[in-house]
PDB file of C-alpha atoms in Angstrom:
ATOM      1  CA  MET A   8     -23.721  10.547 -18.219  1.00 85.00           C
ATOM      2  CA  ASP A   9     -26.186   9.407 -20.877  1.00 93.00           C
ATOM      3  CA  LYS A  10     -24.775  10.872 -24.099  1.00 98.00           C
ATOM      4  CA  LEU A  11     -22.751   8.310 -26.050  1.00 98.00           C
ATOM      5  CA  ILE A  12     -19.543   9.975 -27.272  1.00 98.00           C
ATOM      6  CA  TRP A  13     -17.425   6.972 -28.337  1.00 97.00           C
ATOM      7  CA  HIS A  14     -18.419   3.432 -29.201  1.00 96.00           C
ATOM      8  CA  GLN A  15     -16.516   0.386 -30.415  1.00 96.00           C
ATOM      9  CA  ASP A  16     -18.913  -2.450 -31.300  1.00 95.00           C
ATOM     10  CA  TYR A  17     -16.973  -5.560 -32.282  1.00 95.00           C
ATOM     11  CA  LEU A  18     -20.050  -7.754 -32.705  1.00 93.00           C
ATOM     12  CA  HIS A  19     -22.509  -5.817 -34.847  1.00 83.00           C
ATOM     13  CA  SER A  20     -20.471  -3.363 -36.900  1.00 73.00           C
ATOM     14  CA  SER A  21     -17.315  -3.045 -38.931  1.00 73.00           C
ATOM     15  CA  ALA A  22     -15.296  -1.650 -36.004  1.00 81.00           C
ATOM     16  CA  GLY A  23     -11.632  -2.460 -36.443  1.00 87.00           C
ATOM     17  CA  LEU A  24      -8.283  -1.223 -35.231  1.00 94.00           C
ATOM     18  CA  ASP A  25      -8.397   2.239 -36.836  1.00 94.00           C
ATOM     19  CA  SER A  26      -9.139   3.802 -33.432  1.00 95.00           C
ATOM     20  CA  TRP A  27      -6.076   2.234 -31.820  1.00 97.00           C
ATOM     21  CA  ASN A  28      -2.313   2.559 -31.723  1.00 97.00           C
ATOM     22  CA  VAL A  29      -0.590  -0.829 -31.713  1.00 98.00           C
ATOM     23  CA  ARG A  30       2.418  -0.823 -29.403  1.00 97.00           C
ATOM     24  CA  LEU A  31       5.423  -3.033 -30.034  1.00 97.00           C
ATOM     25  CA  GLY A  32       8.315  -4.480 -28.071  1.00 97.00           C
ATOM     26  CA  ASN A  33       9.162  -4.829 -24.396  1.00 97.00           C
ATOM     27  CA  ASP A  34      10.412  -1.339 -23.538  1.00 95.00           C
ATOM     28  CA  LEU A  35       8.646   1.532 -21.848  1.00 94.00           C
ATOM     29  CA  LEU A  36       9.316   4.600 -23.984  1.00 92.00           C
ATOM     30  CA  ASP A  37       9.596   8.288 -23.199  1.00 89.00           C
ATOM     31  CA  ASP A  38       7.689  10.947 -25.132  1.00 87.00           C
ATOM     32  CA  GLN A  39      10.407  10.995 -27.793  1.00 86.00           C
ATOM     33  CA  GLY A  40      10.197   7.247 -28.363  1.00 89.00           C
ATOM     34  CA  ASN A  41      13.390   6.371 -26.526  1.00 91.00           C
ATOM     35  CA  ALA A  42      13.536   3.215 -24.405  1.00 91.00           C
ATOM     36  CA  ILE A  43      13.787   4.021 -20.697  1.00 91.00           C
ATOM     37  CA  PHE A  44      12.786   0.786 -18.896  1.00 92.00           C
ATOM     38  CA  PRO A  45      12.619  -2.846 -20.044  1.00 94.00           C
ATOM     39  CA  GLY A  46       9.539  -4.894 -19.214  1.00 96.00           C
ATOM     40  CA  TRP A  47       7.372  -1.804 -19.772  1.00 96.00           C
ATOM     41  CA  GLY A  48       8.564  -0.673 -16.327  1.00 94.00           C
ATOM     42  CA  ASN A  49       6.661  -3.566 -14.727  1.00 95.00           C
ATOM     43  CA  GLY A  50       8.953  -6.565 -15.177  1.00 96.00           C
ATOM     44  CA  GLU A  51       6.691  -7.907 -17.940  1.00 97.00           C
ATOM     45  CA  GLN A  52       8.126 -10.884 -19.804  1.00 98.00           C
ATOM     46  CA  GLN A  53       6.296 -10.677 -23.129  1.00 98.00           C
ATOM     47  CA  PHE A  54       7.208  -8.980 -26.407  1.00 98.00           C
ATOM     48  CA  TYR A  55       4.264  -7.055 -27.850  1.00 98.00           C
ATOM     49  CA  THR A  56       3.490  -7.398 -31.554  1.00 98.00           C
ATOM     50  CA  GLY A  57       0.748  -6.499 -33.980  1.00 98.00           C
ATOM     51  CA  ASN A  58       0.862  -9.913 -35.591  1.00 98.00           C
ATOM     52  CA  PRO A  59      -2.422 -11.702 -36.417  1.00 97.00           C
ATOM     53  CA  GLY A  60      -1.626 -14.363 -33.842  1.00 98.00           C
ATOM     54  CA  ASN A  61      -1.537 -11.739 -31.077  1.00 98.00           C
ATOM     55  CA  LEU A  62      -4.123  -9.178 -32.176  1.00 98.00           C
ATOM     56  CA  TYR A  63      -7.178 -10.119 -34.218  1.00 97.00           C
ATOM     57  CA  LEU A  64     -10.930  -9.775 -34.688  1.00 96.00           C
ATOM     58  CA  ASN A  65     -13.388 -12.651 -34.849  1.00 95.00           C
ATOM     59  CA  GLU A  66     -17.083 -13.302 -34.220  1.00 95.00           C
ATOM     60  CA  GLU A  67     -16.546 -12.877 -30.455  1.00 96.00           C
ATOM     61  CA  GLY A  68     -14.828  -9.511 -30.595  1.00 97.00           C
ATOM     62  CA  LEU A  69     -11.405  -7.899 -30.438  1.00 97.00           C
ATOM     63  CA  ASN A  70      -8.807 -10.353 -29.155  1.00 98.00           C
ATOM     64  CA  LEU A  71      -5.429  -9.848 -27.499  1.00 98.00           C
ATOM     65  CA  CYS A  72      -3.638 -13.186 -27.355  1.00 98.00           C
ATOM     66  CA  ALA A  73      -0.554 -14.134 -25.336  1.00 98.00           C
ATOM     67  CA  ARG A  74       1.442 -17.002 -26.790  1.00 98.00           C
ATOM     68  CA  ARG A  75       4.533 -19.029 -26.083  1.00 98.00           C
ATOM     69  CA  GLU A  76       6.628 -17.805 -28.974  1.00 98.00           C
ATOM     70  CA  ALA A  77      10.360 -17.095 -29.103  1.00 97.00           C
ATOM     71  CA  VAL A  78      11.497 -13.628 -30.169  1.00 97.00           C
ATOM     72  CA  GLU A  79      15.029 -12.278 -30.426  1.00 96.00           C
ATOM     73  CA  THR A  80      15.571  -8.548 -30.877  1.00 93.00           C
ATOM     74  CA  VAL A  81      18.278  -6.889 -32.950  1.00 91.00           C
ATOM     75  CA  ASP A  82      20.213  -6.135 -29.772  1.00 91.00           C
ATOM     76  CA  GLY A  83      20.230  -9.812 -28.785  1.00 94.00           C
ATOM     77  CA  ARG A  84      17.528  -9.858 -26.128  1.00 96.00           C
ATOM     78  CA  LYS A  85      15.394 -12.999 -26.080  1.00 97.00           C
ATOM     79  CA  PHE A  86      11.743 -13.368 -25.096  1.00 98.00           C
ATOM     80  CA  ALA A  87       9.691 -16.526 -24.674  1.00 98.00           C
ATOM     81  CA  TYR A  88       6.246 -14.938 -25.039  1.00 98.00           C
ATOM     82  CA  THR A  89       4.391 -12.584 -27.380  1.00 98.00           C
ATOM     83  CA  SER A  90       1.180 -10.651 -26.751  1.00 98.00           C
ATOM     84  CA  ALA A  91      -0.581  -7.377 -27.628  1.00 98.00           C
ATOM     85  CA  ARG A  92      -0.978  -3.860 -26.278  1.00 98.00           C
ATOM     86  CA  ILE A  93      -3.091  -1.089 -27.848  1.00 98.00           C
ATOM     87  CA  ASP A  94      -4.120   2.440 -26.851  1.00 98.00           C
ATOM     88  CA  THR A  95      -5.980   5.532 -28.054  1.00 98.00           C
ATOM     89  CA  ARG A  96      -3.353   8.165 -27.291  1.00 97.00           C
ATOM     90  CA  ASP A  97      -3.751  11.179 -29.643  1.00 97.00           C
ATOM     91  CA  ILE A  98      -6.846   9.472 -31.122  1.00 98.00           C
ATOM     92  CA  PHE A  99      -9.438   9.540 -28.347  1.00 98.00           C
ATOM     93  CA  SER A 100      -9.364  10.818 -24.780  1.00 98.00           C
ATOM     94  CA  PHE A 101     -11.980  12.136 -22.372  1.00 98.00           C
ATOM     95  CA  CYS A 102     -12.363  13.825 -19.003  1.00 98.00           C
ATOM     96  CA  TYR A 103     -15.263  12.709 -16.816  1.00 98.00           C
ATOM     97  CA  GLY A 104     -17.887  10.280 -17.965  1.00 98.00           C
ATOM     98  CA  LYS A 105     -18.867   6.636 -17.846  1.00 98.00           C
ATOM     99  CA  LEU A 106     -16.704   3.994 -19.490  1.00 98.00           C
ATOM    100  CA  VAL A 107     -18.207   0.548 -20.041  1.00 98.00           C
ATOM    101  CA  VAL A 108     -16.184  -2.375 -21.376  1.00 98.00           C
ATOM    102  CA  ARG A 109     -17.642  -5.826 -21.960  1.00 98.00           C
ATOM    103  CA  ALA A 110     -14.713  -8.184 -21.622  1.00 98.00           C
ATOM    104  CA  ARG A 111     -13.650 -11.753 -21.102  1.00 98.00           C
ATOM    105  CA  LEU A 112     -10.292 -12.155 -19.370  1.00 98.00           C
ATOM    106  CA  PRO A 113      -7.925 -15.126 -19.372  1.00 98.00           C
ATOM    107  CA  ILE A 114      -7.272 -17.535 -16.527  1.00 98.00           C
ATOM    108  CA  GLY A 115      -3.808 -18.866 -15.777  1.00 98.00           C
ATOM    109  CA  GLN A 116      -1.008 -18.087 -13.373  1.00 98.00           C
ATOM    110  CA  GLY A 117       1.114 -15.228 -14.654  1.00 98.00           C
ATOM    111  CA  MET A 118      -1.554 -13.788 -16.948  1.00 98.00           C
ATOM    112  CA  TRP A 119      -2.109 -10.064 -16.355  1.00 98.00           C
ATOM    113  CA  PRO A 120      -4.929  -8.504 -18.402  1.00 98.00           C
ATOM    114  CA  ALA A 121      -5.575  -4.800 -17.933  1.00 98.00           C
ATOM    115  CA  ILE A 122      -8.047  -2.129 -19.040  1.00 98.00           C
ATOM    116  CA  TRP A 123      -6.711   1.229 -17.935  1.00 98.00           C
ATOM    117  CA  LEU A 124      -6.205   4.930 -18.617  1.00 98.00           C
ATOM    118  CA  LEU A 125      -3.292   7.360 -18.757  1.00 98.00           C
ATOM    119  CA  PRO A 126      -3.287  11.165 -19.127  1.00 98.00           C
ATOM    120  CA  GLN A 127      -3.257  12.483 -22.692  1.00 98.00           C
ATOM    121  CA  ASP A 128      -0.966  15.303 -21.564  1.00 96.00           C
ATOM    122  CA  LYS A 129       1.260  15.156 -18.511  1.00 95.00           C
ATOM    123  CA  LYS A 130      -0.107  18.344 -16.996  1.00 96.00           C
ATOM    124  CA  TYR A 131       1.236  17.571 -13.528  1.00 97.00           C
ATOM    125  CA  GLY A 132       4.506  15.915 -14.558  1.00 96.00           C
ATOM    126  CA  ASN A 133       5.817  12.432 -15.224  1.00 94.00           C
ATOM    127  CA  TRP A 134       4.303   9.307 -13.684  1.00 95.00           C
ATOM    128  CA  PRO A 135       2.911   9.107 -11.090  1.00 97.00           C
ATOM    129  CA  ALA A 136       2.296  12.859 -10.769  1.00 97.00           C
ATOM    130  CA  SER A 137      -0.236  13.034 -13.609  1.00 98.00           C
ATOM    131  CA  GLY A 138      -2.008   9.880 -12.491  1.00 98.00           C
ATOM    132  CA  GLU A 139      -3.087   6.474 -13.754  1.00 98.00           C
ATOM    133  CA  ILE A 140      -6.562   4.930 -13.588  1.00 98.00           C
ATOM    134  CA  ASP A 141      -6.705   1.137 -13.655  1.00 98.00           C
ATOM    135  CA  MET A 142     -10.296   0.369 -14.554  1.00 98.00           C
ATOM    136  CA  ILE A 143      -9.945  -3.397 -14.309  1.00 98.00           C
ATOM    137  CA  GLU A 144      -6.959  -5.683 -13.817  1.00 98.00           C
ATOM    138  CA  ALA A 145      -6.860  -9.363 -13.021  1.00 98.00           C
ATOM    139  CA  LYS A 146      -4.388 -11.944 -11.793  1.00 98.00           C
ATOM    140  CA  GLY A 147      -4.942 -15.054 -13.855  1.00 98.00           C
ATOM    141  CA  ARG A 148      -4.458 -17.362 -10.871  1.00 98.00           C
ATOM    142  CA  LEU A 149      -7.465 -15.715  -9.143  1.00 98.00           C
ATOM    143  CA  PRO A 150     -10.296 -16.466 -11.583  1.00 98.00           C
ATOM    144  CA  GLN A 151     -13.091 -14.835  -9.579  1.00 98.00           C
ATOM    145  CA  GLN A 152     -11.332 -11.639  -8.555  1.00 98.00           C
ATOM    146  CA  VAL A 153     -10.812  -8.276 -10.264  1.00 98.00           C
ATOM    147  CA  PHE A 154      -9.048  -5.105  -9.150  1.00 98.00           C
ATOM    148  CA  GLY A 155      -9.407  -1.351  -9.671  1.00 98.00           C
ATOM    149  CA  THR A 156      -6.614   1.064  -8.778  1.00 98.00           C
ATOM    150  CA  LEU A 157      -5.539   4.703  -8.793  1.00 98.00           C
ATOM    151  CA  HIS A 158      -1.883   5.727  -8.936  1.00 98.00           C
ATOM    152  CA  PHE A 159      -0.779   9.286  -8.196  1.00 98.00           C
ATOM    153  CA  GLY A 160       1.634  11.292  -6.047  1.00 97.00           C
ATOM    154  CA  SER A 161       4.123  14.097  -6.497  1.00 94.00           C
ATOM    155  CA  ASP A 162       6.979  11.760  -7.428  1.00 94.00           C
ATOM    156  CA  TRP A 163       8.129   8.141  -7.191  1.00 90.00           C
ATOM    157  CA  ASP A 164       9.138   8.458  -3.539  1.00 94.00           C
ATOM    158  CA  HIS A 165       5.672   9.790  -2.668  1.00 95.00           C
ATOM    159  CA  LYS A 166       3.665   7.449  -4.878  1.00 96.00           C
ATOM    160  CA  VAL A 167       0.125   6.655  -3.698  1.00 97.00           C
ATOM    161  CA  THR A 168      -1.590   3.415  -4.736  1.00 97.00           C
ATOM    162  CA  ASP A 169      -5.278   3.094  -3.913  1.00 98.00           C
ATOM    163  CA  GLU A 170      -6.261  -0.461  -4.872  1.00 98.00           C
ATOM    164  CA  PHE A 171      -9.664  -2.094  -4.516  1.00 98.00           C
ATOM    165  CA  SER A 172     -10.592  -5.729  -5.130  1.00 98.00           C
ATOM    166  CA  HIS A 173     -13.859  -7.458  -5.918  1.00 98.00           C
ATOM    167  CA  GLN A 174     -15.005 -11.059  -5.900  1.00 98.00           C
ATOM    168  CA  LEU A 175     -17.321 -11.632  -8.847  1.00 97.00           C
ATOM    169  CA  GLU A 176     -20.817 -12.503  -7.701  1.00 90.00           C
ATOM    170  CA  SER A 177     -21.174 -15.180 -10.384  1.00 91.00           C
ATOM    171  CA  GLY A 178     -18.883 -16.933 -12.821  1.00 95.00           C
ATOM    172  CA  THR A 179     -15.235 -16.215 -13.450  1.00 98.00           C
ATOM    173  CA  ILE A 180     -13.231 -13.628 -15.344  1.00 98.00           C
ATOM    174  CA  GLN A 181     -13.135 -16.108 -18.244  1.00 98.00           C
ATOM    175  CA  GLU A 182     -16.784 -15.290 -18.955  1.00 98.00           C
ATOM    176  CA  PHE A 183     -18.025 -11.984 -20.362  1.00 98.00           C
ATOM    177  CA  HIS A 184     -18.747  -9.301 -17.769  1.00 98.00           C
ATOM    178  CA  ASP A 185     -19.609  -5.610 -17.991  1.00 98.00           C
ATOM    179  CA  TYR A 186     -16.933  -3.546 -16.285  1.00 98.00           C
ATOM    180  CA  THR A 187     -17.739   0.133 -15.668  1.00 98.00           C
ATOM    181  CA  LEU A 188     -15.837   3.199 -14.521  1.00 98.00           C
ATOM    182  CA  GLU A 189     -17.885   6.227 -13.448  1.00 98.00           C
ATOM    183  CA  TRP A 190     -15.665   9.297 -13.265  1.00 98.00           C
ATOM    184  CA  SER A 191     -16.804  12.730 -12.095  1.00 98.00           C
ATOM    185  CA  GLU A 192     -15.313  15.796 -10.441  1.00 98.00           C
ATOM    186  CA  GLU A 193     -16.374  14.355  -7.084  1.00 98.00           C
ATOM    187  CA  SER A 194     -15.344  10.701  -7.314  1.00 98.00           C
ATOM    188  CA  ILE A 195     -14.305   7.653  -9.328  1.00 98.00           C
ATOM    189  CA  ARG A 196     -16.450   4.527  -8.979  1.00 98.00           C
ATOM    190  CA  TRP A 197     -15.718   0.967 -10.128  1.00 98.00           C
ATOM    191  CA  LEU A 198     -18.543  -1.430 -11.060  1.00 98.00           C
ATOM    192  CA  ALA A 199     -18.764  -5.043 -12.200  1.00 98.00           C
ATOM    193  CA  ASP A 200     -22.038  -6.181 -13.782  1.00 97.00           C
ATOM    194  CA  GLY A 201     -23.754  -3.125 -12.329  1.00 97.00           C
ATOM    195  CA  HIS A 202     -22.462  -3.648  -8.783  1.00 97.00           C
ATOM    196  CA  CYS A 203     -20.357  -0.794  -7.401  1.00 98.00           C
ATOM    197  CA  PHE A 204     -17.478  -2.360  -5.508  1.00 98.00           C
ATOM    198  CA  ALA A 205     -15.379   0.738  -4.832  1.00 98.00           C
ATOM    199  CA  GLU A 206     -15.514   4.527  -4.765  1.00 98.00           C
ATOM    200  CA  ARG A 207     -12.684   7.009  -4.277  1.00 98.00           C
ATOM    201  CA  ARG A 208     -13.516  10.632  -3.530  1.00 98.00           C
ATOM    202  CA  MET A 209     -11.437  13.214  -5.381  1.00 98.00           C
ATOM    203  CA  GLU A 210      -9.259  15.679  -3.475  1.00 97.00           C
ATOM    204  CA  PRO A 211      -8.563  18.952  -5.313  1.00 94.00           C
ATOM    205  CA  GLY A 212      -4.848  19.592  -5.452  1.00 93.00           C
ATOM    206  CA  VAL A 213      -4.070  15.983  -4.521  1.00 96.00           C
ATOM    207  CA  THR A 214      -5.740  13.666  -7.031  1.00 98.00           C
ATOM    208  CA  PRO A 215      -4.784  14.667 -10.607  1.00 98.00           C
ATOM    209  CA  PHE A 216      -7.865  13.217 -12.313  1.00 98.00           C
ATOM    210  CA  ASP A 217      -9.306  16.418 -13.809  1.00 98.00           C
ATOM    211  CA  VAL A 218      -7.804  16.237 -17.299  1.00 98.00           C
ATOM    212  CA  PRO A 219      -8.402  14.028 -20.381  1.00 98.00           C
ATOM    213  CA  PHE A 220      -7.167  10.437 -20.220  1.00 98.00           C
ATOM    214  CA  TYR A 221      -6.831   7.905 -23.037  1.00 98.00           C
ATOM    215  CA  LEU A 222      -7.641   4.191 -22.984  1.00 98.00           C
ATOM    216  CA  LEU A 223      -5.239   1.237 -22.982  1.00 98.00           C
ATOM    217  CA  LEU A 224      -5.800  -2.510 -23.361  1.00 98.00           C
ATOM    218  CA  ASN A 225      -3.047  -5.042 -22.856  1.00 98.00           C
ATOM    219  CA  LEU A 226      -2.371  -8.617 -21.866  1.00 98.00           C
ATOM    220  CA  ALA A 227       0.935  -8.989 -20.049  1.00 98.00           C
ATOM    221  CA  VAL A 228       2.747 -12.190 -19.144  1.00 98.00           C
ATOM    222  CA  GLY A 229       4.502 -12.153 -15.778  1.00 98.00           C
ATOM    223  CA  GLY A 230       5.458  -8.901 -14.097  1.00 97.00           C
ATOM    224  CA  PHE A 231       5.697  -7.274 -10.693  1.00 96.00           C
ATOM    225  CA  TYR A 232       1.912  -7.028 -10.254  1.00 96.00           C
ATOM    226  CA  ASP A 233       1.712 -10.730  -9.424  1.00 97.00           C
ATOM    227  CA  PRO A 234       5.282 -12.069  -9.219  1.00 96.00           C
ATOM    228  CA  VAL A 235       4.632 -15.773  -9.638  1.00 97.00           C
ATOM    229  CA  PRO A 236       5.966 -18.313 -12.155  1.00 97.00           C
ATOM    230  CA  VAL A 237       4.170 -18.276 -15.493  1.00 98.00           C
ATOM    231  CA  ASP A 238       1.987 -21.315 -16.107  1.00 98.00           C
ATOM    232  CA  GLU A 239       2.868 -22.056 -19.718  1.00 98.00           C
ATOM    233  CA  GLU A 240       0.058 -24.621 -19.879  1.00 98.00           C
ATOM    234  CA  ALA A 241      -2.330 -21.632 -19.781  1.00 98.00           C
ATOM    235  CA  LEU A 242      -0.984 -20.397 -23.129  1.00 98.00           C
ATOM    236  CA  PRO A 243      -2.276 -19.339 -25.524  1.00 98.00           C
ATOM    237  CA  ALA A 244      -4.369 -17.031 -23.344  1.00 98.00           C
ATOM    238  CA  VAL A 245      -6.905 -14.623 -24.825  1.00 98.00           C
ATOM    239  CA  MET A 246      -8.445 -11.371 -23.630  1.00 98.00           C
ATOM    240  CA  THR A 247     -11.594 -10.570 -25.631  1.00 98.00           C
ATOM    241  CA  ILE A 248     -13.429  -7.236 -25.852  1.00 98.00           C
ATOM    242  CA  SER A 249     -16.898  -7.359 -27.409  1.00 97.00           C
ATOM    243  CA  GLY A 250     -17.728  -3.689 -26.962  1.00 97.00           C
ATOM    244  CA  ILE A 251     -16.676  -0.351 -25.462  1.00 97.00           C
ATOM    245  CA  TRP A 252     -18.992   2.564 -24.639  1.00 98.00           C
ATOM    246  CA  VAL A 253     -18.093   6.033 -23.336  1.00 98.00           C
ATOM    247  CA  TYR A 254     -20.859   8.346 -22.100  1.00 98.00           C
ATOM    248  CA  GLN A 255     -20.825  11.901 -20.814  1.00 98.00           C
TER     249      GLN A 255
END
């Protein structure tokens, strides 16, 4: 896994948002673009935008910013927060390799930053059958802890969630760390600053992680992942990505 196949350098090049889709709203959509679940299926409270206040580049990198900002949709729904969500679906995907993301994540109760992957094509069916790889997630109220997770299973009633947690050896999530996912036919490994904190062996016919997946970045506010009241004093909250590397 030493050949660089995709690189986003937000510090030393003119990398921008051309490699990303910017997702909008609060609804999880089907493949035809129809809304199927509010809250992106996770009870999220924010409304995603592509506005400069939510998604921007500066000298520190690519920033996704959650804000206390009122939004009312055309159908009368009201939201108290805005944030950003981007992905590389139909632009870049890969199967097997090493993904490295240098990121700084926000602290604050109710903040839910995530770096994750979904299948480019739903070869095995709708979620969770075709799988989900959560490279790194955090709960803003736990500033020294990060999580890596696999979701799969034949259907919702047989959903499997393999979650692993890690206490950072130094500092907090609000400092830059190198998060790595090593993905092969045999296993998926999660690393933080070079330390492997979890490994899940693959099971042919059971784990659906043998097809191309695309990358997602988002900063949610609230949600089922950590169902606690949102600390509005933590807003605005910023998730910053200084670089992304994919090797095969």
